[in-house]
Amino acid sequence: MDERTAERLLYLDETCAEIALLAERGREAYDRDIAVARACQYSIVRLAADIERLGSGWIAAHPSVAWTLIRGMRNRIAHDYLTLDGGIVWEAVTQHVPTLREQLQADIETAKAMLSGPPDR
């Protein structure tokens, strides 16, 4: 893993952590508060952007991760928002994103260790 990929993984991890905080607010808050719903939606769009920045080679090297699910959700939010099903978004927030984060945890830990070492001289 190169330094750039490590940085991108940490951005992805940060986005997943933010989504987890939104999920803690609960489904009722998602349904009741448009700001929470929009924050969840935006965070999924941002997560898809984080994934894209990893590059197609890195993504291809991790075939067990449901990359297309996040990309597909991003496209629905960005382009088909009038028909967006809140239940599906909530499922992504509470189930699919945590699974993604868990699948990448070893790589995230490697990235953290790599970037926390002594500075290059």
PDB file of C-alpha atoms in Angstrom:
ATOM      1  CA  MET A   1       0.000   0.000   0.000  1.00  0.00           C
ATOM      2  CA  ASP A   2       1.385   3.392  -0.904  1.00  0.00           C
ATOM      3  CA  GLU A   3       0.985   6.547   1.164  1.00  0.00           C
ATOM      4  CA  ARG A   4      -1.676   7.999  -1.105  1.00  0.00           C
ATOM      5  CA  THR A   5      -3.849   4.894  -0.815  1.00  0.00           C
ATOM      6  CA  ALA A   6      -3.351   4.915   2.954  1.00  0.00           C
ATOM      7  CA  GLU A   7      -4.555   8.519   3.140  1.00  0.00           C
ATOM      8  CA  ARG A   8      -7.573   7.707   1.004  1.00  0.00           C
ATOM      9  CA  LEU A   9      -8.445   4.741   3.197  1.00  0.00           C
ATOM     10  CA  LEU A  10      -8.355   7.004   6.240  1.00  0.00           C
ATOM     11  CA  TYR A  11     -10.717   9.450   4.520  1.00  0.00           C
ATOM     12  CA  LEU A  12     -13.018   6.527   3.779  1.00  0.00           C
ATOM     13  CA  ASP A  13     -12.818   5.402   7.405  1.00  0.00           C
ATOM     14  CA  GLU A  14     -13.639   8.922   8.587  1.00  0.00           C
ATOM     15  CA  THR A  15     -16.700   9.025   6.343  1.00  0.00           C
ATOM     16  CA  CYS A  16     -17.823   5.637   7.680  1.00  0.00           C
ATOM     17  CA  ALA A  17     -17.387   6.934  11.241  1.00  0.00           C
ATOM     18  CA  GLU A  18     -19.531   9.971  10.439  1.00  0.00           C
ATOM     19  CA  ILE A  19     -22.210   7.711   8.968  1.00  0.00           C
ATOM     20  CA  ALA A  20     -22.100   5.604  12.153  1.00  0.00           C
ATOM     21  CA  LEU A  21     -22.757   8.745  14.205  1.00  0.00           C
ATOM     22  CA  LEU A  22     -25.758   9.534  12.036  1.00  0.00           C
ATOM     23  CA  ALA A  23     -27.029   5.969  12.436  1.00  0.00           C
ATOM     24  CA  GLU A  24     -26.860   6.365  16.217  1.00  0.00           C
ATOM     25  CA  ARG A  25     -29.567   9.017  15.950  1.00  0.00           C
ATOM     26  CA  GLY A  26     -31.969   6.265  14.934  1.00  0.00           C
ATOM     27  CA  ARG A  27     -34.510   5.648  12.224  1.00  0.00           C
ATOM     28  CA  GLU A  28     -37.062   7.955  13.815  1.00  0.00           C
ATOM     29  CA  ALA A  29     -34.649  10.896  13.548  1.00  0.00           C
ATOM     30  CA  TYR A  30     -33.931   9.952   9.935  1.00  0.00           C
ATOM     31  CA  ASP A  31     -37.645   9.920   9.102  1.00  0.00           C
ATOM     32  CA  ARG A  32     -38.528  13.016  11.123  1.00  0.00           C
ATOM     33  CA  ASP A  33     -35.597  15.360  10.534  1.00  0.00           C
ATOM     34  CA  ILE A  34     -34.806  16.256   6.927  1.00  0.00           C
ATOM     35  CA  ALA A  35     -31.344  17.451   7.995  1.00  0.00           C
ATOM     36  CA  VAL A  36     -30.492  13.968   9.300  1.00  0.00           C
ATOM     37  CA  ALA A  37     -31.847  12.334   6.141  1.00  0.00           C
ATOM     38  CA  ARG A  38     -29.892  14.684   3.892  1.00  0.00           C
ATOM     39  CA  ALA A  39     -26.738  14.228   5.983  1.00  0.00           C
ATOM     40  CA  CYS A  40     -27.036  10.454   5.547  1.00  0.00           C
ATOM     41  CA  GLN A  41     -27.569  10.844   1.820  1.00  0.00           C
ATOM     42  CA  TYR A  42     -24.663  13.261   1.391  1.00  0.00           C
ATOM     43  CA  SER A  43     -22.402  10.990   3.425  1.00  0.00           C
ATOM     44  CA  ILE A  44     -23.148   8.079   1.097  1.00  0.00           C
ATOM     45  CA  VAL A  45     -22.316  10.282  -1.900  1.00  0.00           C
ATOM     46  CA  ARG A  46     -19.060  11.252  -0.179  1.00  0.00           C
ATOM     47  CA  LEU A  47     -18.305   7.604   0.635  1.00  0.00           C
ATOM     48  CA  ALA A  48     -18.720   6.691  -3.028  1.00  0.00           C
ATOM     49  CA  ALA A  49     -16.271   9.480  -3.920  1.00  0.00           C
ATOM     50  CA  ASP A  50     -13.817   8.153  -1.316  1.00  0.00           C
ATOM     51  CA  ILE A  51     -14.113   4.701  -2.895  1.00  0.00           C
ATOM     52  CA  GLU A  52     -13.532   6.044  -6.403  1.00  0.00           C
ATOM     53  CA  ARG A  53     -10.343   7.743  -5.230  1.00  0.00           C
ATOM     54  CA  LEU A  54      -8.915   4.372  -4.213  1.00  0.00           C
ATOM     55  CA  GLY A  55      -8.657   3.546  -7.907  1.00  0.00           C
ATOM     56  CA  SER A  56      -9.943   0.704 -10.024  1.00  0.00           C
ATOM     57  CA  GLY A  57      -6.898  -1.485  -9.382  1.00  0.00           C
ATOM     58  CA  TRP A  58      -7.282  -1.342  -5.630  1.00  0.00           C
ATOM     59  CA  ILE A  59     -11.024  -1.922  -5.902  1.00  0.00           C
ATOM     60  CA  ALA A  60     -10.488  -4.912  -8.217  1.00  0.00           C
ATOM     61  CA  ALA A  61      -8.026  -6.385  -5.709  1.00  0.00           C
ATOM     62  CA  HIS A  62     -10.837  -6.484  -3.118  1.00  0.00           C
ATOM     63  CA  PRO A  63     -13.641  -8.360  -4.927  1.00  0.00           C
ATOM     64  CA  SER A  64     -15.428  -9.442  -1.741  1.00  0.00           C
ATOM     65  CA  VAL A  65     -16.409  -5.834  -0.978  1.00  0.00           C
ATOM     66  CA  ALA A  66     -19.787  -4.727  -2.366  1.00  0.00           C
ATOM     67  CA  TRP A  67     -18.410  -1.652  -4.130  1.00  0.00           C
ATOM     68  CA  THR A  68     -21.210  -1.539  -6.680  1.00  0.00           C
ATOM     69  CA  LEU A  69     -23.816  -1.339  -3.935  1.00  0.00           C
ATOM     70  CA  ILE A  70     -22.389   1.941  -2.629  1.00  0.00           C
ATOM     71  CA  ARG A  71     -21.875   3.288  -6.149  1.00  0.00           C
ATOM     72  CA  GLY A  72     -25.426   2.372  -7.079  1.00  0.00           C
ATOM     73  CA  MET A  73     -26.797   4.078  -3.977  1.00  0.00           C
ATOM     74  CA  ARG A  74     -24.764   7.178  -4.784  1.00  0.00           C
ATOM     75  CA  ASN A  75     -26.243   7.272  -8.276  1.00  0.00           C
ATOM     76  CA  ARG A  76     -29.787   6.929  -6.923  1.00  0.00           C
ATOM     77  CA  ILE A  77     -29.224   9.768  -4.452  1.00  0.00           C
ATOM     78  CA  ALA A  78     -27.594  12.031  -7.034  1.00  0.00           C
ATOM     79  CA  HIS A  79     -29.844  11.346 -10.009  1.00  0.00           C
ATOM     80  CA  ASP A  80     -33.087   9.639  -8.931  1.00  0.00           C
ATOM     81  CA  TYR A  81     -33.676  11.448  -5.666  1.00  0.00           C
ATOM     82  CA  LEU A  82     -37.388  11.933  -6.413  1.00  0.00           C
ATOM     83  CA  THR A  83     -37.940   8.177  -6.194  1.00  0.00           C
ATOM     84  CA  LEU A  84     -35.456   7.555  -3.390  1.00  0.00           C
ATOM     85  CA  ASP A  85     -36.657   5.040  -0.813  1.00  0.00           C
ATOM     86  CA  GLY A  86     -35.692   6.169   2.692  1.00  0.00           C
ATOM     87  CA  GLY A  87     -35.754   2.584   3.898  1.00  0.00           C
ATOM     88  CA  ILE A  88     -33.091   1.582   1.403  1.00  0.00           C
ATOM     89  CA  VAL A  89     -30.907   4.547   2.342  1.00  0.00           C
ATOM     90  CA  TRP A  90     -31.322   3.701   6.024  1.00  0.00           C
ATOM     91  CA  GLU A  91     -30.383   0.083   5.294  1.00  0.00           C
ATOM     92  CA  ALA A  92     -27.199   1.290   3.583  1.00  0.00           C
ATOM     93  CA  VAL A  93     -26.404   3.534   6.561  1.00  0.00           C
ATOM     94  CA  THR A  94     -27.025   0.908   9.233  1.00  0.00           C
ATOM     95  CA  GLN A  95     -26.018  -2.320   7.496  1.00  0.00           C
ATOM     96  CA  HIS A  96     -23.975  -1.927   4.335  1.00  0.00           C
ATOM     97  CA  VAL A  97     -21.635   0.860   5.433  1.00  0.00           C
ATOM     98  CA  PRO A  98     -20.695  -0.894   8.712  1.00  0.00           C
ATOM     99  CA  THR A  99     -20.062  -4.092   6.728  1.00  0.00           C
ATOM    100  CA  LEU A 100     -17.846  -2.181   4.296  1.00  0.00           C
ATOM    101  CA  ARG A 101     -15.889  -0.675   7.171  1.00  0.00           C
ATOM    102  CA  GLU A 102     -15.481  -4.084   8.799  1.00  0.00           C
ATOM    103  CA  GLN A 103     -14.263  -5.642   5.545  1.00  0.00           C
ATOM    104  CA  LEU A 104     -11.638  -2.916   5.178  1.00  0.00           C
ATOM    105  CA  GLN A 105     -10.613  -2.781   8.843  1.00  0.00           C
ATOM    106  CA  ALA A 106      -7.300  -4.599   8.380  1.00  0.00           C
ATOM    107  CA  ASP A 107      -6.355  -2.258   5.527  1.00  0.00           C
ATOM    108  CA  ILE A 108      -7.454   0.761   7.570  1.00  0.00           C
ATOM    109  CA  GLU A 109      -5.289  -0.352  10.497  1.00  0.00           C
ATOM    110  CA  THR A 110      -2.341  -0.835   8.133  1.00  0.00           C
ATOM    111  CA  ALA A 111      -2.925   2.668   6.757  1.00  0.00           C
ATOM    112  CA  LYS A 112      -3.041   4.146  10.271  1.00  0.00           C
ATOM    113  CA  ALA A 113       0.209   2.425  11.231  1.00  0.00           C
ATOM    114  CA  MET A 114       1.853   3.463   8.010  1.00  0.00           C
ATOM    115  CA  LEU A 115       0.952   7.130   8.382  1.00  0.00           C
ATOM    116  CA  SER A 116       1.722   7.357  12.095  1.00  0.00           C
ATOM    117  CA  GLY A 117       5.355   6.339  11.721  1.00  0.00           C
ATOM    118  CA  PRO A 118       8.329   8.667  11.916  1.00  0.00           C
ATOM    119  CA  PRO A 119       8.407  11.366   9.252  1.00  0.00           C
ATOM    120  CA  ASP A 120      10.505  10.849   6.149  1.00  0.00           C
ATOM    121  CA  ARG A 121      13.842  12.633   6.309  1.00  0.00           C
TER     122      ARG A 121
END
